Amino acid sequence: MQTREPAADMESATSSAAELSDSPLPPPPKHHDRVMEEPYVFEPSKDILQLSQQGGLSMVIQTCIATLFTALVLVMPLLLIYTFIRVSWARIPIVAYMAFCFVDPALNNGVGRRIQWVRAMSIWRYINAYFPVRIVLEKRLDPSLSYIFGVSPHGILCFSGQVVMGSLKSGIDEALKGIIVHPAGLRHALTLPLFRDYLLAIGTISSSRTSIRKCLARGNGHSVGIVIGGAKESLYTNRGSRQLILKNRKGFVREAIMAGAHLVPTFVFGENDIFLQVEHPALRRLQRWLQAKMMFALPVFYGRFGLVPRRTQLTAVFGSPLIVAKNPNPSYDEINSVHAQYLDELRRIYARFKPIYDPEGDDLVIA
């Protein structure tokens, strides 16, 4: 992981992005309202960049692994079902295991079952080479405090929670040194056989109030990464689209105030450009109905040659933390006020970094 300090030239921080484009990127926008500090930019490590630029067999391996990675949510449960059907002696253990999936204490303990060797597995090299991660910090964060990272956009499969926050190869632990970021996921996902064990191993916790509060109560850097737009936002994912579902999403603000955890607006450029989505009025009505009834969306999407994801660099920009005063019983007006400040900060960091990392993306739309 190559680190560039604030004193470094901003143009050098965009070198990797420039390599992916035939035309030079425009300079960063000027802010006249206040003096903006240069950000800390953590470029992908040299070995990840070298692997990313290799062709031939290496490119084939990266593509195959990235494609399999996107299908884990289906592959893992199907593998268990196949084993149940084909291997008679394994049926009782599988039934016992599936029952355990629903009562596992890790679902609501606030820390999951984080396993460092899983986050450091060599397979992550190929995934991170396919989706090179650049991390940008507006400010260094104090590891003695706790934070709620409001992550946008959701994308189709929420790669930010897995590739950026779940993998050591992304450099997240170096960039946020001393801070343990737990991605928050739906309880439904954390009960899917095998896939849920993978999610718990990379540090995922349940997005329930109980789990989030237990995590933040630990202090000492324990923090939560919440993809705020959720399943509904995935239905607005498409290449170039920058529409977010945030106006009425205020639960994360309430939890931040109750815990005294600072809010960090986080935008992942490239998340929405991995897949294209099929859009049709009748299909959209069905998707919205399913989302309302089942609490998750079923976007119909495609990449290259079907389900092969598009090679996209992910740039995770962590804005300056919004200082939140602790109040165990926040009022509706207080929540609304902090929520409005959060949206203003998100718009600001998008306006600041879009010309650098997403010059062809649409304007930000918050619904």
CSV table of C-alpha atoms in Angstrom, one decimal:
chain,number,residue,atom,x,y,z
A,1,MET,CA,0.0,0.0,0.0
A,2,GLN,CA,1.6,3.2,-1.2
A,3,THR,CA,0.7,6.2,1.0
A,4,ARG,CA,0.8,9.8,-0.1
A,5,GLU,CA,0.7,12.4,2.6
A,6,PRO,CA,-1.2,15.7,2.5
A,7,ALA,CA,1.8,17.6,1.3
A,8,ALA,CA,2.0,15.5,-1.8
A,9,ASP,CA,0.8,17.0,-5.1
A,10,MET,CA,-2.9,16.2,-5.7
A,11,GLU,CA,-2.2,15.3,-9.3
A,12,SER,CA,0.0,12.4,-8.3
A,13,ALA,CA,-2.9,11.0,-6.2
A,14,THR,CA,-4.8,10.4,-9.4
A,15,SER,CA,-2.0,8.6,-11.3
A,16,SER,CA,-3.7,5.2,-11.2
A,17,ALA,CA,-7.0,6.6,-12.3
A,18,ALA,CA,-5.3,8.4,-15.2
A,19,GLU,CA,-3.8,5.2,-16.4
A,20,LEU,CA,-7.4,3.8,-16.9
A,21,SER,CA,-8.3,6.7,-19.2
A,22,ASP,CA,-7.0,8.1,-22.5
A,23,SER,CA,-7.6,11.7,-21.5
A,24,PRO,CA,-6.1,13.6,-18.6
A,25,LEU,CA,-8.2,14.1,-15.5
A,26,PRO,CA,-9.3,17.7,-14.7
A,27,PRO,CA,-7.8,19.4,-11.6
A,28,PRO,CA,-9.7,19.2,-8.3
A,29,PRO,CA,-12.3,21.9,-7.8
A,30,LYS,CA,-11.5,25.0,-5.9
A,31,HIS,CA,-13.3,25.7,-2.6
A,32,HIS,CA,-13.7,29.3,-1.7
A,33,ASP,CA,-15.7,28.8,1.5
A,34,ARG,CA,-12.8,27.4,3.5
A,35,VAL,CA,-9.3,26.2,3.2
A,36,MET,CA,-9.3,22.5,2.3
A,37,GLU,CA,-6.4,20.3,3.5
A,38,GLU,CA,-4.8,17.9,1.1
A,39,PRO,CA,-6.1,14.4,1.6
A,40,TYR,CA,-4.2,11.3,2.6
A,41,VAL,CA,-4.2,9.0,-0.4
A,42,PHE,CA,-3.5,5.3,-0.1
A,43,GLU,CA,-2.8,3.9,-3.5
A,44,PRO,CA,-3.0,0.1,-4.3
A,45,SER,CA,0.2,-1.7,-3.3
A,46,LYS,CA,2.8,-2.3,-6.0
A,47,ASP,CA,2.2,-6.0,-6.1
A,48,ILE,CA,-1.6,-5.5,-6.6
A,49,LEU,CA,-1.0,-2.9,-9.4
A,50,GLN,CA,1.5,-5.2,-11.1
A,51,LEU,CA,-0.9,-8.1,-10.9
A,52,SER,CA,-3.7,-5.9,-12.2
A,53,GLN,CA,-1.7,-4.9,-15.3
A,54,GLN,CA,-0.7,-8.5,-16.2
A,55,GLY,CA,-2.4,-10.1,-19.1
A,56,GLY,CA,-2.5,-13.7,-20.3
A,57,LEU,CA,-3.1,-16.5,-17.8
A,58,SER,CA,-3.0,-14.0,-14.9
A,59,MET,CA,-5.9,-12.0,-16.4
A,60,VAL,CA,-7.9,-15.2,-16.9
A,61,ILE,CA,-7.3,-16.3,-13.2
A,62,GLN,CA,-8.4,-12.8,-12.0
A,63,THR,CA,-11.5,-12.9,-14.1
A,64,CYS,CA,-12.5,-16.3,-13.0
A,65,ILE,CA,-11.9,-15.6,-9.3
A,66,ALA,CA,-13.8,-12.3,-9.5
A,67,THR,CA,-16.7,-13.9,-11.2
A,68,LEU,CA,-16.9,-16.7,-8.6
A,69,PHE,CA,-16.6,-14.1,-5.9
A,70,THR,CA,-19.7,-12.3,-7.1
A,71,ALA,CA,-21.6,-15.6,-7.0
A,72,LEU,CA,-20.7,-16.7,-3.5
A,73,VAL,CA,-24.1,-15.8,-2.1
A,74,LEU,CA,-25.6,-18.5,-4.5
A,75,VAL,CA,-22.7,-20.9,-4.8
A,76,MET,CA,-22.1,-21.6,-1.1
A,77,PRO,CA,-25.7,-22.5,-0.1
A,78,LEU,CA,-26.1,-24.6,-3.3
A,79,LEU,CA,-23.0,-26.5,-2.5
A,80,LEU,CA,-24.4,-27.4,0.9
A,81,ILE,CA,-27.7,-28.5,-0.7
A,82,TYR,CA,-25.8,-30.6,-3.2
A,83,THR,CA,-23.8,-32.3,-0.4
A,84,PHE,CA,-27.1,-32.9,1.6
A,85,ILE,CA,-28.6,-34.7,-1.4
A,86,ARG,CA,-25.5,-36.7,-2.5
A,87,VAL,CA,-23.8,-37.5,0.8
A,88,SER,CA,-26.2,-39.4,3.1
A,89,TRP,CA,-24.0,-39.5,6.2
A,90,ALA,CA,-23.6,-35.7,6.1
A,91,ARG,CA,-27.4,-35.0,6.4
A,92,ILE,CA,-27.7,-34.9,10.2
A,93,PRO,CA,-24.6,-32.7,10.7
A,94,ILE,CA,-25.9,-30.4,7.9
A,95,VAL,CA,-29.4,-30.1,9.5
A,96,ALA,CA,-27.7,-29.3,12.9
A,97,TYR,CA,-25.5,-26.7,11.3
A,98,MET,CA,-28.4,-25.0,9.5
A,99,ALA,CA,-30.3,-24.8,12.8
A,100,PHE,CA,-27.2,-23.3,14.4
A,101,CYS,CA,-27.2,-20.6,11.7
A,102,PHE,CA,-30.3,-19.1,13.2
A,103,VAL,CA,-29.2,-19.2,16.9
A,104,ASP,CA,-25.5,-18.4,16.5
A,105,PRO,CA,-24.6,-15.8,19.2
A,106,ALA,CA,-22.3,-14.1,16.7
A,107,LEU,CA,-25.4,-12.7,15.0
A,108,ASN,CA,-25.9,-10.1,17.7
A,109,ASN,CA,-22.7,-10.0,19.7
A,110,GLY,CA,-21.6,-6.7,18.0
A,111,VAL,CA,-18.3,-8.1,16.7
A,112,GLY,CA,-19.2,-11.0,14.5
A,113,ARG,CA,-16.5,-13.7,14.3
A,114,ARG,CA,-13.7,-11.8,12.7
A,115,ILE,CA,-10.8,-14.1,11.5
A,116,GLN,CA,-7.7,-12.3,10.3
A,117,TRP,CA,-6.2,-15.2,8.3
A,118,VAL,CA,-9.4,-15.2,6.2
A,119,ARG,CA,-9.1,-11.5,5.5
A,120,ALA,CA,-5.4,-12.1,4.6
A,121,MET,CA,-5.9,-15.1,2.3
A,122,SER,CA,-3.9,-14.9,-0.9
A,123,ILE,CA,-7.1,-15.1,-3.0
A,124,TRP,CA,-7.8,-11.5,-2.0
A,125,ARG,CA,-4.7,-10.5,-4.1
A,126,TYR,CA,-6.6,-11.5,-7.3
A,127,ILE,CA,-9.9,-9.9,-6.2
A,128,ASN,CA,-8.1,-6.7,-5.3
A,129,ALA,CA,-6.1,-6.8,-8.6
A,130,TYR,CA,-9.5,-7.0,-10.4
A,131,PHE,CA,-10.9,-4.2,-8.3
A,132,PRO,CA,-7.9,-2.1,-7.2
A,133,VAL,CA,-8.8,-0.2,-4.1
A,134,ARG,CA,-7.6,3.3,-3.5
A,135,ILE,CA,-8.4,4.8,-0.1
A,136,VAL,CA,-8.7,8.6,0.4
A,137,LEU,CA,-8.9,10.2,3.9
A,138,GLU,CA,-9.7,13.8,4.3
A,139,LYS,CA,-8.5,13.6,7.9
A,140,ARG,CA,-6.7,11.0,10.0
A,141,LEU,CA,-9.1,9.4,12.5
A,142,ASP,CA,-8.5,9.0,16.2
A,143,PRO,CA,-8.3,5.3,17.0
A,144,SER,CA,-9.5,5.8,20.5
A,145,LEU,CA,-12.9,6.9,19.3
A,146,SER,CA,-15.7,5.0,17.6
A,147,TYR,CA,-17.3,5.9,14.3
A,148,ILE,CA,-20.2,5.1,12.1
A,149,PHE,CA,-19.1,5.1,8.5
A,150,GLY,CA,-22.1,5.9,6.3
A,151,VAL,CA,-21.2,4.1,3.0
A,152,SER,CA,-22.7,5.0,-0.3
A,153,PRO,CA,-23.7,3.8,-2.8
A,154,HIS,CA,-24.9,0.3,-2.2
A,155,GLY,CA,-24.3,-1.0,-5.7
A,156,ILE,CA,-25.6,-4.4,-6.8
A,157,LEU,CA,-23.6,-6.7,-4.5
A,158,CYS,CA,-22.1,-4.1,-2.1
A,159,PHE,CA,-18.5,-4.7,-3.0
A,160,SER,CA,-17.4,-1.9,-0.7
A,161,GLY,CA,-18.3,-3.9,2.4
A,162,GLN,CA,-16.4,-7.0,1.1
A,163,VAL,CA,-13.5,-5.8,-1.0
A,164,VAL,CA,-12.8,-2.5,0.7
A,165,MET,CA,-13.6,-3.2,4.4
A,166,GLY,CA,-13.4,-7.0,4.5
A,167,SER,CA,-10.0,-7.6,2.9
A,168,LEU,CA,-6.6,-6.7,4.3
A,169,LYS,CA,-5.3,-6.4,0.8
A,170,SER,CA,-7.3,-3.2,0.3
A,171,GLY,CA,-5.1,-1.5,2.9
A,172,ILE,CA,-8.1,-0.5,5.1
A,173,ASP,CA,-6.3,-1.6,8.3
A,174,GLU,CA,-3.3,0.6,7.4
A,175,ALA,CA,-5.3,3.6,6.4
A,176,LEU,CA,-7.6,3.4,9.5
A,177,LYS,CA,-4.9,2.2,11.8
A,178,GLY,CA,-6.2,1.2,15.2
A,179,ILE,CA,-9.8,1.4,14.0
A,180,ILE,CA,-11.8,-1.9,13.6
A,181,VAL,CA,-14.5,-1.4,11.0
A,182,HIS,CA,-17.3,-3.9,11.1
A,183,PRO,CA,-19.5,-3.9,8.0
A,184,ALA,CA,-23.2,-4.2,8.9
A,185,GLY,CA,-25.3,-6.8,7.0
A,186,LEU,CA,-28.9,-7.9,7.0
A,187,ARG,CA,-29.6,-10.7,9.4
A,188,HIS,CA,-31.1,-12.7,6.5
A,189,ALA,CA,-27.7,-12.8,4.8
A,190,LEU,CA,-26.0,-13.8,8.1
A,191,THR,CA,-28.2,-17.0,8.2
A,192,LEU,CA,-27.4,-18.2,4.7
A,193,PRO,CA,-25.4,-21.5,5.1
A,194,LEU,CA,-21.6,-21.1,4.5
A,195,PHE,CA,-22.0,-17.6,3.0
A,196,ARG,CA,-22.8,-16.3,6.5
A,197,ASP,CA,-19.6,-17.8,7.9
A,198,TYR,CA,-17.6,-16.0,5.2
A,199,LEU,CA,-19.3,-12.7,6.1
A,200,LEU,CA,-18.7,-13.2,9.8
A,201,ALA,CA,-15.0,-14.0,9.2
A,202,ILE,CA,-14.4,-10.7,7.4
A,203,GLY,CA,-15.9,-8.9,10.4
A,204,THR,CA,-19.5,-8.4,9.4
A,205,ILE,CA,-22.1,-7.9,12.1
A,206,SER,CA,-25.9,-7.8,12.0
A,207,SER,CA,-27.4,-4.4,11.1
A,208,SER,CA,-29.9,-4.8,14.0
A,209,ARG,CA,-30.0,-2.0,16.7
A,210,THR,CA,-28.8,-4.5,19.3
A,211,SER,CA,-25.7,-5.5,17.4
A,212,ILE,CA,-24.7,-2.0,16.4
A,213,ARG,CA,-25.1,-0.7,19.9
A,214,LYS,CA,-23.0,-3.5,21.4
A,215,CYS,CA,-20.3,-2.8,18.8
A,216,LEU,CA,-20.1,0.9,19.5
A,217,ALA,CA,-20.3,0.4,23.3
A,218,ARG,CA,-17.0,-1.5,23.1
A,219,GLY,CA,-15.2,1.8,22.2
A,220,ASN,CA,-11.4,1.6,21.5
A,221,GLY,CA,-11.9,2.0,17.8
A,222,HIS,CA,-14.7,-0.5,17.3
A,223,SER,CA,-16.8,1.1,14.5
A,224,VAL,CA,-19.6,0.2,12.1
A,225,GLY,CA,-19.7,0.5,8.3
A,226,ILE,CA,-23.4,0.9,7.2
A,227,VAL,CA,-24.4,0.9,3.6
A,228,ILE,CA,-27.2,3.3,4.3
A,229,GLY,CA,-29.2,3.0,1.0
A,230,GLY,CA,-29.7,-0.7,1.5
A,231,ALA,CA,-31.6,-3.0,-0.8
A,232,LYS,CA,-33.8,-0.3,-2.1
A,233,GLU,CA,-30.9,1.6,-3.4
A,234,SER,CA,-29.6,-1.4,-5.3
A,235,LEU,CA,-32.5,-1.0,-7.7
A,236,TYR,CA,-31.2,2.4,-8.8
A,237,THR,CA,-27.7,1.0,-9.5
A,238,ASN,CA,-26.5,1.4,-13.0
A,239,ARG,CA,-23.3,2.4,-14.8
A,240,GLY,CA,-22.9,6.2,-14.4
A,241,SER,CA,-25.9,6.5,-12.0
A,242,ARG,CA,-25.3,8.3,-8.8
A,243,GLN,CA,-28.7,8.2,-7.2
A,244,LEU,CA,-28.8,7.5,-3.4
A,245,ILE,CA,-31.7,6.6,-1.1
A,246,LEU,CA,-30.9,8.7,2.0
A,247,LYS,CA,-33.5,11.4,2.7
A,248,ASN,CA,-35.6,9.2,5.0
A,249,ARG,CA,-32.7,7.0,6.3
A,250,LYS,CA,-32.1,8.4,9.8
A,251,GLY,CA,-31.6,5.3,12.0
A,252,PHE,CA,-27.8,5.4,11.6
A,253,VAL,CA,-27.9,9.1,12.8
A,254,ARG,CA,-30.0,8.1,15.9
A,255,GLU,CA,-27.5,5.3,16.8
A,256,ALA,CA,-24.5,7.7,16.4
A,257,ILE,CA,-26.0,10.3,18.7
A,258,MET,CA,-27.0,7.7,21.3
A,259,ALA,CA,-23.5,6.2,21.3
A,260,GLY,CA,-21.6,9.5,20.8
A,261,ALA,CA,-20.0,7.9,17.7
A,262,HIS,CA,-18.8,10.4,15.1
A,263,LEU,CA,-20.3,10.1,11.6
A,264,VAL,CA,-18.0,9.7,8.6
A,265,PRO,CA,-19.6,10.2,5.2
A,266,THR,CA,-18.0,7.7,2.8
A,267,PHE,CA,-18.4,7.5,-0.9
A,268,VAL,CA,-17.1,4.6,-3.0
A,269,PHE,CA,-16.5,5.7,-6.6
A,270,GLY,CA,-16.7,2.8,-9.0
A,271,GLU,CA,-19.2,0.8,-7.0
A,272,ASN,CA,-22.1,1.5,-9.4
A,273,ASP,CA,-20.1,0.8,-12.5
A,274,ILE,CA,-19.4,-2.9,-12.0
A,275,PHE,CA,-22.7,-4.1,-13.4
A,276,LEU,CA,-25.5,-2.9,-15.7
A,277,GLN,CA,-29.1,-3.4,-14.7
A,278,VAL,CA,-32.1,-4.4,-16.7
A,279,GLU,CA,-34.8,-1.8,-16.3
A,280,HIS,CA,-38.5,-2.2,-17.3
A,281,PRO,CA,-41.6,-0.7,-15.6
A,282,ALA,CA,-43.3,-4.1,-15.0
A,283,LEU,CA,-40.0,-5.6,-13.7
A,284,ARG,CA,-39.5,-2.6,-11.4
A,285,ARG,CA,-43.0,-2.9,-9.9
A,286,LEU,CA,-42.3,-6.6,-9.2
A,287,GLN,CA,-38.9,-5.8,-7.6
A,288,ARG,CA,-40.4,-3.1,-5.4
A,289,TRP,CA,-43.2,-5.5,-4.3
A,290,LEU,CA,-40.6,-8.1,-3.4
A,291,GLN,CA,-38.4,-5.6,-1.6
A,292,ALA,CA,-41.4,-4.5,0.5
A,293,LYS,CA,-42.4,-8.0,1.4
A,294,MET,CA,-39.0,-9.7,1.7
A,295,MET,CA,-36.8,-6.8,2.9
A,296,PHE,CA,-34.3,-7.4,0.1
A,297,ALA,CA,-34.2,-6.5,-3.6
A,298,LEU,CA,-33.7,-8.7,-6.6
A,299,PRO,CA,-32.1,-6.6,-9.3
A,300,VAL,CA,-31.7,-8.2,-12.7
A,301,PHE,CA,-28.1,-7.3,-13.7
A,302,TYR,CA,-25.4,-8.3,-16.1
A,303,GLY,CA,-21.7,-7.6,-16.7
A,304,ARG,CA,-19.3,-8.7,-19.4
A,305,PHE,CA,-20.3,-12.0,-21.0
A,306,GLY,CA,-23.2,-12.4,-18.6
A,307,LEU,CA,-22.2,-12.3,-14.9
A,308,VAL,CA,-18.5,-11.4,-15.4
A,309,PRO,CA,-18.1,-8.2,-13.4
A,310,ARG,CA,-16.5,-5.2,-15.2
A,311,ARG,CA,-13.0,-4.4,-14.1
A,312,THR,CA,-13.4,-1.2,-12.1
A,313,GLN,CA,-11.1,0.7,-9.7
A,314,LEU,CA,-12.8,1.3,-6.4
A,315,THR,CA,-11.9,4.6,-4.7
A,316,ALA,CA,-13.3,4.9,-1.2
A,317,VAL,CA,-13.3,8.5,0.0
A,318,PHE,CA,-13.7,8.9,3.8
A,319,GLY,CA,-14.8,12.5,4.5
A,320,SER,CA,-14.0,14.5,7.6
A,321,PRO,CA,-15.8,13.1,10.7
A,322,LEU,CA,-19.0,14.9,11.7
A,323,ILE,CA,-18.5,15.4,15.5
A,324,VAL,CA,-21.6,14.0,17.3
A,325,ALA,CA,-22.4,14.8,21.0
A,326,LYS,CA,-23.6,11.8,22.9
A,327,ASN,CA,-27.3,11.9,23.9
A,328,PRO,CA,-29.0,8.7,25.0
A,329,ASN,CA,-32.4,10.2,24.2
A,330,PRO,CA,-32.1,12.3,21.1
A,331,SER,CA,-35.1,14.3,20.0
A,332,TYR,CA,-36.6,14.2,16.5
A,333,ASP,CA,-35.3,17.7,15.8
A,334,GLU,CA,-31.8,16.8,16.9
A,335,ILE,CA,-31.8,13.7,14.6
A,336,ASN,CA,-33.1,15.8,11.7
A,337,SER,CA,-30.4,18.4,12.3
A,338,VAL,CA,-27.5,16.0,12.3
A,339,HIS,CA,-28.9,14.1,9.4
A,340,ALA,CA,-29.1,17.4,7.3
A,341,GLN,CA,-25.5,18.1,8.3
A,342,TYR,CA,-24.5,14.6,7.2
A,343,LEU,CA,-26.1,15.0,3.8
A,344,ASP,CA,-24.4,18.4,3.3
A,345,GLU,CA,-21.0,16.8,4.1
A,346,LEU,CA,-21.7,13.9,1.7
A,347,ARG,CA,-22.6,16.3,-1.1
A,348,ARG,CA,-19.4,18.3,-0.4
A,349,ILE,CA,-17.0,15.4,-0.6
A,350,TYR,CA,-18.7,14.2,-3.8
A,351,ALA,CA,-18.4,17.6,-5.3
A,352,ARG,CA,-14.7,17.8,-4.2
A,353,PHE,CA,-13.6,14.4,-5.5
A,354,LYS,CA,-15.9,13.7,-8.4
A,355,PRO,CA,-13.8,15.7,-10.9
A,356,ILE,CA,-10.7,13.6,-9.8
A,357,TYR,CA,-12.1,10.1,-9.5
A,358,ASP,CA,-15.4,10.1,-11.4
A,359,PRO,CA,-15.3,12.9,-14.1
A,360,GLU,CA,-17.9,11.1,-16.3
A,361,GLY,CA,-20.3,10.1,-13.6
A,362,ASP,CA,-23.7,11.7,-13.2
A,363,ASP,CA,-24.5,14.4,-10.7
A,364,LEU,CA,-25.3,13.2,-7.2
A,365,VAL,CA,-29.1,12.7,-6.6
A,366,ILE,CA,-30.3,12.1,-3.0
A,367,ALA,CA,-33.9,10.8,-2.8
